[in-house]
mmCIF file of C-alpha atoms in Angstrom:
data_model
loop_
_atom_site.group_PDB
_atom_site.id
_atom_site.type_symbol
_atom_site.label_atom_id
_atom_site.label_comp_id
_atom_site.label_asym_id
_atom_site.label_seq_id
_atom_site.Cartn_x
_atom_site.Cartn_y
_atom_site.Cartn_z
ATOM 1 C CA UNK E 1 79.532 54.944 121.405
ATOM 2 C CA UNK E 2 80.500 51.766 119.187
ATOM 3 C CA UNK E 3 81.294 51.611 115.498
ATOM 4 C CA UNK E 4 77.492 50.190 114.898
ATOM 5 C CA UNK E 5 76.181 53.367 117.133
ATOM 6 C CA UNK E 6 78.009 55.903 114.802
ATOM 7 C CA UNK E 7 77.087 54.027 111.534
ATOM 8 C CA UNK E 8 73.814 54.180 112.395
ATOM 9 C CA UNK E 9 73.245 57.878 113.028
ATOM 10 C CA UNK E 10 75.463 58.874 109.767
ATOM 11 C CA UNK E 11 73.182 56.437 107.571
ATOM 12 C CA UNK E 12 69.767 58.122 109.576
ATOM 13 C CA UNK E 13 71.091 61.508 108.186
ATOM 14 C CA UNK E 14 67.905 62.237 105.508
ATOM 15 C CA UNK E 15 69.298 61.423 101.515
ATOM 16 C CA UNK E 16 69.031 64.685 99.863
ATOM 17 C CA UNK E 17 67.472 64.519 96.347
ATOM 18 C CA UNK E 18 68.439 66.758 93.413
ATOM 19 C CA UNK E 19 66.004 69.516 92.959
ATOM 20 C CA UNK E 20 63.475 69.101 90.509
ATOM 21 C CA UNK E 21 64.922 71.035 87.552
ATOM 22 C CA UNK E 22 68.484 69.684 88.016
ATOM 23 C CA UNK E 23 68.637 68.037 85.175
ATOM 24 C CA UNK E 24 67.203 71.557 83.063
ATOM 25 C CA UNK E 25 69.492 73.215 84.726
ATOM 26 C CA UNK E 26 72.380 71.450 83.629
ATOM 27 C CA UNK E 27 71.486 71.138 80.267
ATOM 28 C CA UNK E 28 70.906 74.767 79.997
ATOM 29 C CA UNK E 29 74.489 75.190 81.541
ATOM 30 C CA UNK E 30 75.581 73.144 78.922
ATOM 31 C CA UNK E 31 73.988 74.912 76.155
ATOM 32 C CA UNK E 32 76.125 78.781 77.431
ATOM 33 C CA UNK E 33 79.339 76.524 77.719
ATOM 34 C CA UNK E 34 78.628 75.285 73.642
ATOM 35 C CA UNK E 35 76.943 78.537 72.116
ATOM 36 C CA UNK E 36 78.626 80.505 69.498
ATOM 37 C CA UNK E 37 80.832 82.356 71.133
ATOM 38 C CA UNK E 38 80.985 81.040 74.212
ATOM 39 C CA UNK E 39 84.097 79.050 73.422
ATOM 40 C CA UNK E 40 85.682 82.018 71.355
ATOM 41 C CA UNK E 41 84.944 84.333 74.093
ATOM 42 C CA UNK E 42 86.765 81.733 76.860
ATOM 43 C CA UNK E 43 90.138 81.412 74.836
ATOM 44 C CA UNK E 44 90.643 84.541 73.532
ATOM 45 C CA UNK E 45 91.411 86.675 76.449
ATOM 46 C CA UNK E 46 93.545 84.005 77.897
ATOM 47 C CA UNK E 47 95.305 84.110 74.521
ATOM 48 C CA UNK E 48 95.511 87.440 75.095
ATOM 49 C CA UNK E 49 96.583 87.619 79.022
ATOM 50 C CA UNK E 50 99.628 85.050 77.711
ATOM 51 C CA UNK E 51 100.903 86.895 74.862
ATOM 52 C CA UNK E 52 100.701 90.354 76.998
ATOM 53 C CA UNK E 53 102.708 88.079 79.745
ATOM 54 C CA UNK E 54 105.441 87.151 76.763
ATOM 55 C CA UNK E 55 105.605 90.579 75.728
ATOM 56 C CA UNK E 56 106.726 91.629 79.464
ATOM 57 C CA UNK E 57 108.796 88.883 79.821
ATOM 58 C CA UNK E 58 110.612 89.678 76.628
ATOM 59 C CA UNK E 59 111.132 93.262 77.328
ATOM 60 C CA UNK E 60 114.058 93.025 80.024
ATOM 61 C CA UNK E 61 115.821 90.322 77.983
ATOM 62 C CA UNK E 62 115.714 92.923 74.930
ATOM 63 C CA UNK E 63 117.018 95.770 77.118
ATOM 64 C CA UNK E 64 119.747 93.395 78.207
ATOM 65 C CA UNK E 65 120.642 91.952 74.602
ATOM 66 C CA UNK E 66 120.350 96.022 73.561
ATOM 67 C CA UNK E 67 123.093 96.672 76.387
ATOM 68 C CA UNK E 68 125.050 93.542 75.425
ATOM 69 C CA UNK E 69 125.115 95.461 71.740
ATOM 70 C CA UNK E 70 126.594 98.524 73.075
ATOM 71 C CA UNK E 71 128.941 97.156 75.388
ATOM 72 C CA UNK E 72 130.210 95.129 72.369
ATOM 73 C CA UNK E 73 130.364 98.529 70.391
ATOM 74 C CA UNK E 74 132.177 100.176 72.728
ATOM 75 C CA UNK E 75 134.861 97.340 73.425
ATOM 76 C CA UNK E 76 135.588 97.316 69.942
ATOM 77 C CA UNK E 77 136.688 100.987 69.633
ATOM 78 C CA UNK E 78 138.607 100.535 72.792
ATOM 79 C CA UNK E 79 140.407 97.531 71.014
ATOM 80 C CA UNK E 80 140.913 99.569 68.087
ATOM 81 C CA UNK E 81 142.523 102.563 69.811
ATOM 82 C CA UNK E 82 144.520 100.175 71.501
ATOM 83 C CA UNK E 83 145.968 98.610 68.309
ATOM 84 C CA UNK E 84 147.019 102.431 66.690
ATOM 85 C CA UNK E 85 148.529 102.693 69.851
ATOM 86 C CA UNK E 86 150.728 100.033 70.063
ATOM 87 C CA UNK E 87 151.229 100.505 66.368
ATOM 88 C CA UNK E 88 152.860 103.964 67.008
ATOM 89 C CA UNK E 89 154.712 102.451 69.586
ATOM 90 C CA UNK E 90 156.114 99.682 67.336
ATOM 91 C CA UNK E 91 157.285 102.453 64.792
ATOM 92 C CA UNK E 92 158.988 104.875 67.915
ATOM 93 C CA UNK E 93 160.734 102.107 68.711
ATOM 94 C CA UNK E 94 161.925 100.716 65.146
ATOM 95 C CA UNK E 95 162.834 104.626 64.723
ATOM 96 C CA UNK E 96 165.074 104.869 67.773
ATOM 97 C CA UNK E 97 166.812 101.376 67.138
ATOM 98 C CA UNK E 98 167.525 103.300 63.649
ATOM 99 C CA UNK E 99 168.925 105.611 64.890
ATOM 100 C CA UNK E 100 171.142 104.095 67.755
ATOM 101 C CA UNK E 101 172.357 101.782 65.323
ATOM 102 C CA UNK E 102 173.585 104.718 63.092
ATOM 103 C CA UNK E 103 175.265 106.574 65.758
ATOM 104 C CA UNK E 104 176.323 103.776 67.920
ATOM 105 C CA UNK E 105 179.884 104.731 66.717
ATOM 106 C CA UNK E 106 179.606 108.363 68.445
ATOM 107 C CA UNK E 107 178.034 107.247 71.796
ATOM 108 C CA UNK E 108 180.146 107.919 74.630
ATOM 109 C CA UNK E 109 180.087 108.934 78.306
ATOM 110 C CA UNK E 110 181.228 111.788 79.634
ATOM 111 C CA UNK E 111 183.245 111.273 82.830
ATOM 112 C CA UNK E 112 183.901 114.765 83.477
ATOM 113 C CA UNK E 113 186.835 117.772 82.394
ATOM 114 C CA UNK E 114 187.238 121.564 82.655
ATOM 115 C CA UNK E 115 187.486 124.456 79.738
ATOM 116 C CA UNK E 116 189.880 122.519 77.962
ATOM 117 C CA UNK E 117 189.119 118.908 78.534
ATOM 118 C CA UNK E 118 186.430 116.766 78.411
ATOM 119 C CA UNK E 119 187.384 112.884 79.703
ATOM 120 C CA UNK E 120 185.062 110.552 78.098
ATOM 121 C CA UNK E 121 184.594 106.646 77.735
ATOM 122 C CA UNK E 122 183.851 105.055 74.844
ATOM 123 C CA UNK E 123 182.314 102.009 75.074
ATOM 124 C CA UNK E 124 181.476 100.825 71.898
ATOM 125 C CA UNK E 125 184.916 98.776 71.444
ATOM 126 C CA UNK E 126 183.903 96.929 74.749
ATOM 127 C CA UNK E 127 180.650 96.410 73.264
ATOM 128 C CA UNK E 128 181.496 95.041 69.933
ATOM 129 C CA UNK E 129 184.041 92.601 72.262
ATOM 130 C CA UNK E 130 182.365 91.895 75.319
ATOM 131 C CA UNK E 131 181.343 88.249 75.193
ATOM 132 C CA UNK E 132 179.215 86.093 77.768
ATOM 133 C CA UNK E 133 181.084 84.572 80.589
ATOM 134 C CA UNK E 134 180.605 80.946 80.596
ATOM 135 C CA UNK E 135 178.694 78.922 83.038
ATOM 136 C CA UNK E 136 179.276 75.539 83.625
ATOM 137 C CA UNK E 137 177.904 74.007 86.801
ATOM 138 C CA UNK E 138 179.742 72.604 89.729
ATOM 139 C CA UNK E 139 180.920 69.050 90.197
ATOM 140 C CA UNK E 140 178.154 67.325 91.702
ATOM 141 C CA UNK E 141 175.341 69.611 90.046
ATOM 142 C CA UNK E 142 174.821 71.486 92.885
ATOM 143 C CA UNK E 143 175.282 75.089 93.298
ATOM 144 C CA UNK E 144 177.488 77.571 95.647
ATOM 145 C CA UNK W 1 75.551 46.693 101.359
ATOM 146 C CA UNK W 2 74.560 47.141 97.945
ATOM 147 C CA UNK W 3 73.955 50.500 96.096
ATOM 148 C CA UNK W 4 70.581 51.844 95.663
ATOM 149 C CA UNK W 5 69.243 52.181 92.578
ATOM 150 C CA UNK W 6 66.799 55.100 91.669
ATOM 151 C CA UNK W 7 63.719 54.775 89.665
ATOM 152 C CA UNK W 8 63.555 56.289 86.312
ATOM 153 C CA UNK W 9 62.581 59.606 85.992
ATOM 154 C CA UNK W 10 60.716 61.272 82.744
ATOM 155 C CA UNK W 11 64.086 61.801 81.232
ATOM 156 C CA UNK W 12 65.582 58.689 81.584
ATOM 157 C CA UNK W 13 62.504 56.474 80.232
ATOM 158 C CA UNK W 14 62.884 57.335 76.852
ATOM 159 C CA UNK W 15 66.058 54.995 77.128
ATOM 160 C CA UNK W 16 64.171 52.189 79.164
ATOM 161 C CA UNK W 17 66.722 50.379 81.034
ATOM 162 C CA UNK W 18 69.479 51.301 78.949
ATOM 163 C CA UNK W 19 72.700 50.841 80.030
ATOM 164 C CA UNK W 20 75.316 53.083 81.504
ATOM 165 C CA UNK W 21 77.546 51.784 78.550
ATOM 166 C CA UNK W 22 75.163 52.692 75.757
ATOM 167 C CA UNK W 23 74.297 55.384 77.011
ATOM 168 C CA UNK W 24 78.086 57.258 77.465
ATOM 169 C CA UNK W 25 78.147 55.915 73.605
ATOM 170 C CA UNK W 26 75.172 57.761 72.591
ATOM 171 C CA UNK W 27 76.881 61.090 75.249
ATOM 172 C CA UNK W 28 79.833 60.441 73.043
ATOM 173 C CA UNK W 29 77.718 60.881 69.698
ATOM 174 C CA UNK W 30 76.522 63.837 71.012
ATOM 175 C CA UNK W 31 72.992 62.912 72.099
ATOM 176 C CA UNK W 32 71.950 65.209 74.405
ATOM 177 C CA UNK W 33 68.739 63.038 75.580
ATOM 178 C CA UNK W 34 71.288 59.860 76.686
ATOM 179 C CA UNK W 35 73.346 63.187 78.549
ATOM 180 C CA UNK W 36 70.056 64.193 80.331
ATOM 181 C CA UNK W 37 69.197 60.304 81.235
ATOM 182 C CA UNK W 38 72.660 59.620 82.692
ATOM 183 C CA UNK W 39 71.728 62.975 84.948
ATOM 184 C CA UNK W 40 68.422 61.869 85.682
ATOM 185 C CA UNK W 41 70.295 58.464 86.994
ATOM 186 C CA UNK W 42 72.446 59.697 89.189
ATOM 187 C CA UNK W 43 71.672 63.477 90.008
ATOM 188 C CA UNK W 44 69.978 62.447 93.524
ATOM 189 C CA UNK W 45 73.279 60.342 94.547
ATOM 190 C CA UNK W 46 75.819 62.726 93.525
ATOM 191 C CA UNK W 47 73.901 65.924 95.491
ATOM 192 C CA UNK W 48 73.137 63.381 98.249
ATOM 193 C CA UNK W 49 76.953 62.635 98.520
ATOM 194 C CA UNK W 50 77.793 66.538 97.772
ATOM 195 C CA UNK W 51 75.838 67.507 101.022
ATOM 196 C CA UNK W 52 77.509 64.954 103.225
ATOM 197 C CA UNK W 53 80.668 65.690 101.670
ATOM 198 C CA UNK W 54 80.320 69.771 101.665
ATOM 199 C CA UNK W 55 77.392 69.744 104.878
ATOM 200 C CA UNK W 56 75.803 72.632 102.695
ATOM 201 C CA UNK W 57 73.000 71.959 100.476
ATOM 202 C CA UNK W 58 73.061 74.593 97.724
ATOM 203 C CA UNK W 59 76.884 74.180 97.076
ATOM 204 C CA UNK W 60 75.931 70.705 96.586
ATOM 205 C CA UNK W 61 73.641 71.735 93.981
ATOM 206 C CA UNK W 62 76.003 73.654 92.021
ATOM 207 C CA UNK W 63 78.696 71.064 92.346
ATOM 208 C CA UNK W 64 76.276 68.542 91.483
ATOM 209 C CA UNK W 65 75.724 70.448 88.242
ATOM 210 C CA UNK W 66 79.348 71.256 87.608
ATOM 211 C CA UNK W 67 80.312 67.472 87.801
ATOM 212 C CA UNK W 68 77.704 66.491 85.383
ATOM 213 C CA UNK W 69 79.275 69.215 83.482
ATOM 214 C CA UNK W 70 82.800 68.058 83.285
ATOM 215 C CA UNK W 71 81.139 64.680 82.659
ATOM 216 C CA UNK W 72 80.338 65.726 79.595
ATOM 217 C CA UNK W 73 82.917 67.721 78.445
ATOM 218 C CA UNK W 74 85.204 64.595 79.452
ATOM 219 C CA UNK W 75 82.913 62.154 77.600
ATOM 220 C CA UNK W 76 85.068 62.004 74.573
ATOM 221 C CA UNK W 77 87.941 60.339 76.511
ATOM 222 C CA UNK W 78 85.828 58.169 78.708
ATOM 223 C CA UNK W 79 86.484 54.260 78.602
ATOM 224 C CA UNK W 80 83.500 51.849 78.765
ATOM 225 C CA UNK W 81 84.612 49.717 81.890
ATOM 226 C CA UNK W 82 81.579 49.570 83.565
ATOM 227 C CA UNK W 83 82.597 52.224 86.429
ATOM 228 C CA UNK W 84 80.990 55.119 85.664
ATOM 229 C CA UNK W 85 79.579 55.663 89.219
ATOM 230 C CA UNK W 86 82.914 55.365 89.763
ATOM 231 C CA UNK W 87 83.580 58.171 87.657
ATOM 232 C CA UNK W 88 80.748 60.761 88.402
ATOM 233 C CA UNK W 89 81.874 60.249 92.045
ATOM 234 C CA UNK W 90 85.484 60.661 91.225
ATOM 235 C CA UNK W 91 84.761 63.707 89.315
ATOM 236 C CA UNK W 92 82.645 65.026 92.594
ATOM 237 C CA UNK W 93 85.556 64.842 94.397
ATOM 238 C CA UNK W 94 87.819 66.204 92.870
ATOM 239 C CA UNK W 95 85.602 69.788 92.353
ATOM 240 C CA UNK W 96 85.075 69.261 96.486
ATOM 241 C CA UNK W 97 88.865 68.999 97.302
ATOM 242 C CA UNK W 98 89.148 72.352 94.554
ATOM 243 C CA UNK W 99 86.894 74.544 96.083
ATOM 244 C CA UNK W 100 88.066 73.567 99.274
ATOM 245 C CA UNK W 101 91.717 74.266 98.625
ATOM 246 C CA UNK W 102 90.366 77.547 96.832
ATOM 247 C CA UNK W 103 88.443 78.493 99.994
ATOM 248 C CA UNK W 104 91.427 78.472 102.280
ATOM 249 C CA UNK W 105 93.488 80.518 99.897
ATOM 250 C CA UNK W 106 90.965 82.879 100.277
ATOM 251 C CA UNK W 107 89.919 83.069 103.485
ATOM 252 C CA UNK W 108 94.148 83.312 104.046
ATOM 253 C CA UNK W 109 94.651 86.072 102.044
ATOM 254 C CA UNK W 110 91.642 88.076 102.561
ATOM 255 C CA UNK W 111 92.627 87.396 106.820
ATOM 256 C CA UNK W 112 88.969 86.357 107.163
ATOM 257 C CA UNK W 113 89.584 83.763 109.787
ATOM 258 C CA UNK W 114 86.077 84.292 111.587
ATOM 259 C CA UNK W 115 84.286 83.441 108.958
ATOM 260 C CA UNK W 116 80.945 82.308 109.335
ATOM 261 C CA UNK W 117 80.722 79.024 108.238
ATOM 262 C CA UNK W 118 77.010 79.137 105.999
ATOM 263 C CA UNK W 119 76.693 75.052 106.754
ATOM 264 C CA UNK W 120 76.094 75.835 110.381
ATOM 265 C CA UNK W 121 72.854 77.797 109.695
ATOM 266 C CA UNK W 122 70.981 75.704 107.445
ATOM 267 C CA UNK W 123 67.638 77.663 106.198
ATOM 268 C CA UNK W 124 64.456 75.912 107.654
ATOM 269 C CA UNK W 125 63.032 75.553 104.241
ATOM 270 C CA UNK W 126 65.497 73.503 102.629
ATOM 271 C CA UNK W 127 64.636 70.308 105.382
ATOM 272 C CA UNK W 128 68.092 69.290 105.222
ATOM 273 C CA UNK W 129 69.057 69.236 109.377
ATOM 274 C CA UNK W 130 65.851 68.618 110.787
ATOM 275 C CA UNK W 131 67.534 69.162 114.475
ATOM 276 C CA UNK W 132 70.485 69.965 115.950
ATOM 277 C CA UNK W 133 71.914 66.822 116.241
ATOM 278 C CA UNK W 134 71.521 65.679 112.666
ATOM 279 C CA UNK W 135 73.306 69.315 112.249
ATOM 280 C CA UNK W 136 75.992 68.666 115.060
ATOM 281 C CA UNK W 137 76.443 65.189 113.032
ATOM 282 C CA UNK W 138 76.712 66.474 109.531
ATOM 283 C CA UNK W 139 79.163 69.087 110.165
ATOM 284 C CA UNK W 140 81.212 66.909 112.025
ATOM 285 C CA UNK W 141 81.354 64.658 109.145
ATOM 286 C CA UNK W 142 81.974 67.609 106.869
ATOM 287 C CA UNK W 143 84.893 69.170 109.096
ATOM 288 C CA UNK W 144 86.726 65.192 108.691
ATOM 289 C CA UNK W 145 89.579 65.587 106.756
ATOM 290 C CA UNK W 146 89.382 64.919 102.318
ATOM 291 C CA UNK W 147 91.257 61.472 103.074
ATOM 292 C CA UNK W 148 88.699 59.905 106.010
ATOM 293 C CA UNK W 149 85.399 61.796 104.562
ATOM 294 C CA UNK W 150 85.689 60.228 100.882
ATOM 295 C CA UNK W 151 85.821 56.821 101.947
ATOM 296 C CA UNK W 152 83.577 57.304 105.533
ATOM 297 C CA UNK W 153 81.096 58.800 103.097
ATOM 298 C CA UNK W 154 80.859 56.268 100.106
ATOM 299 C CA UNK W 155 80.762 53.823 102.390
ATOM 300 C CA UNK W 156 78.549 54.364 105.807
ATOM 301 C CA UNK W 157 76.486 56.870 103.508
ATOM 302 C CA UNK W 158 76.308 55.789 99.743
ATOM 303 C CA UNK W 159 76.978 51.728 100.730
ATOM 304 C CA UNK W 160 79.543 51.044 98.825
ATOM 305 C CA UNK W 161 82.240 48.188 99.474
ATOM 306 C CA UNK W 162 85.187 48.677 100.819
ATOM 307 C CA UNK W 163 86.566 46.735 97.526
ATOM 308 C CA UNK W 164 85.174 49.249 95.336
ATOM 309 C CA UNK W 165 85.814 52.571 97.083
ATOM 310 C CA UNK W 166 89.380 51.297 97.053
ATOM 311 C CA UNK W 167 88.883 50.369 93.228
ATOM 312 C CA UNK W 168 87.533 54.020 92.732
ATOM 313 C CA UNK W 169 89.926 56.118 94.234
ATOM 314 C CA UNK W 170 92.793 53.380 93.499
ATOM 315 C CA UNK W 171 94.160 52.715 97.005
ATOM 316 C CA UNK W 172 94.662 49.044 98.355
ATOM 317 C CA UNK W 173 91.498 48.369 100.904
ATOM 318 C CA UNK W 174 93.828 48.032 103.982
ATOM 319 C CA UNK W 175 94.245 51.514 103.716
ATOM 320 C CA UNK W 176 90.542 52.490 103.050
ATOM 321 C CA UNK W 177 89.503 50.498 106.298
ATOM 322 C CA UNK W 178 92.195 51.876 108.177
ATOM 323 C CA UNK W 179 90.656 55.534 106.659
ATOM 324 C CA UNK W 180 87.152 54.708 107.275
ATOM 325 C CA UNK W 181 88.199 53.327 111.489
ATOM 326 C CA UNK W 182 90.433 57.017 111.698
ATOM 327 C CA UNK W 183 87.162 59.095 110.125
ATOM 328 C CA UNK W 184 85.050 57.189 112.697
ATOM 329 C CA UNK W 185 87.337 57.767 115.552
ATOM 330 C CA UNK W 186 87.968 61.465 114.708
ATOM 331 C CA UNK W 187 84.060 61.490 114.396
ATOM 332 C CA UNK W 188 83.558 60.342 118.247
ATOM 333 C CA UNK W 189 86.042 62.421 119.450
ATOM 334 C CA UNK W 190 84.263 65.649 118.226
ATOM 335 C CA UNK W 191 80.826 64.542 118.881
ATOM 336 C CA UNK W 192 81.673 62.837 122.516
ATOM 337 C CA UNK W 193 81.389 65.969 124.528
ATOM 338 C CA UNK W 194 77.629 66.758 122.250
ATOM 339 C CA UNK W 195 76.744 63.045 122.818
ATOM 340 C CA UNK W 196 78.129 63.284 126.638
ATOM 341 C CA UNK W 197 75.526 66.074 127.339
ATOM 342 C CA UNK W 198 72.698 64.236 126.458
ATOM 343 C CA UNK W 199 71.622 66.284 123.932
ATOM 344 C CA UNK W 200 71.761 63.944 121.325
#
């Protein structure tokens, strides 16, 4: 079958015409899409079906910024305890370096002894004295 | 091949011979009588094209309506360029390629594959498919593919140029004769084994 064959049975098909109240029909189509409350009654519920769809989608994202909010809370005591903590622990320790300080002078180590001795070593002179030993590097900067 | 024109009806006399122009400015005014003429103009083109286009009569119908519709609802935006057939027939296909795409969603998600297809059994009264051949041959043409029925249709079935389908639906006319050869090819290869038989 050719190209003028096949042309000529699609344009044989019989032309359909519009039925006779086409045109009323439309027109009274027209006249439900622009009566009162036609329009309202379109936009509304889809107004409606979005802000229902916000107020879902907003719901997990407040559960999570309510969560956020506590975690915060809760982070902040722990940082808090924290603090007195290590603010005790700053005024042990200025205690005891108080006191070493005032009874440096007594410290001493007990080596041994019996019932009537005790042989002990007193450091503190050694203490007071003892100084750094020098470092100086090798000739040539490298070490041994 | 030049486009037909239809006569006049009742409607459309009370604006003579007005033209398309003045009469989408009057639409645009609101004047329902210039709405009804334009309809009366072109109602028996658009459902003609609808039924090639869909193979079904009464879906033609209703999307005849529907694009007269949206014609009128889109009037305030509409540009006097002289291509209002243009237009309508635009707007035609467009609701054709929707309810087509809408269809297969359907039919995927409801699994009705097996569907049968209403087109095939055409009631006697409407005197669409007067035999089976004319029935074989508009289903075929229906089944083409939205790219090769648009322009096989305006063309072999409403006339129009290759220069102005391509103008319509804004593709460079190489490719709507290269459409229009493919829709004719795929057309023969369904129909052969029909046409083969002698039955046609």
């Amino acid at each position: 079958m050719t190209d003028r064959d096949l042309s000529k049975r699609i344009r044989d098909l019989p032309r359909e015409t519009a039925r006779q109240d086409f045109t009323q029909r439309v027109l009274e189509r027209l006249e439900e899409d622009t009566a009162p409350g036609a329009e309202g009654w379109s936009w509304k519920p889809t107004l409606a079906i979005a802000a229902a769809a916000l107020v879902f989608a907003l719901i997990p994202f407040a559960a999570w910024q309510l969560d956020e909010g506590h975690t915060s809370t809760g982070d902040a005591a722990e940082l808090q305890a924290l603090r007195a903590e290590h603010s005790q622990l700053q005024d042990a320790l200025q205690e005891l370096t108080r006191g070493l300080s005032s009874d440096a002078g007594e410290r001493v180590v007990y080596l041994g002894g019996d019932d009537t001795l005790d042989v002990v070593f007193d450091p503190s002179p050694v203490a007071t004295q003892m100084q750094p030993a020098s470092y100086t590097m090798p000739a040539g900067g490298a070490r041994r | 091949m030049s486009v037909r024109s239809d006569a006049p009806s009742a409607a459309e006399s009370g604006f003579g011979a007005a033209s398309d122009a003045a009469l989408m400015a009057r639409v645009k005014a609101g004047e329902r009588e210039a709405f009804a003429a334009i309809v009366d103009r072109y109602k028996d083109r658009v459902v003609n094209y609808l039924t090639r286009m869909t193979g079904c009569r009464d879906r033609a119908e209703d999307l005849g309506q529907e694009t007269f519709l949206r014609l009128y609802r889109s009037a305030g935006r509409y540009e006097e360029r002289g291509h209002l057939a243009a237009l309508i027939f635009r707007i035609a296909t467009n609701l054709v390629r929707s309810e087509e795409r809408r269809e297969r969603r359907v039919r995927f998600f409801s699994f009705d594959f097996e569907r049968e297809d209403e087109r095939t059994t055409p009631s006697p009264q409407s005197g669409v498919l007067r035999d089976e051949a004319l029935a074989r041959l508009s289903n075929a043409v229906a089944d083409l593919p939205l790219r090769f029925r648009v322009p096989l249709v305006l063309h072999e079935v409403e006339g129009w140029t290759v220069p102005r389908i391509a103008e319509a639906l804004e593709c460079r006319e190489g490719t709507i004769k290269s459409r229009i050869s493919r829709g004719r090819q795929r057309l023969r290869e369904s129909l052969e084994p029909y046409w083969k038989g002698g039955a046609a």
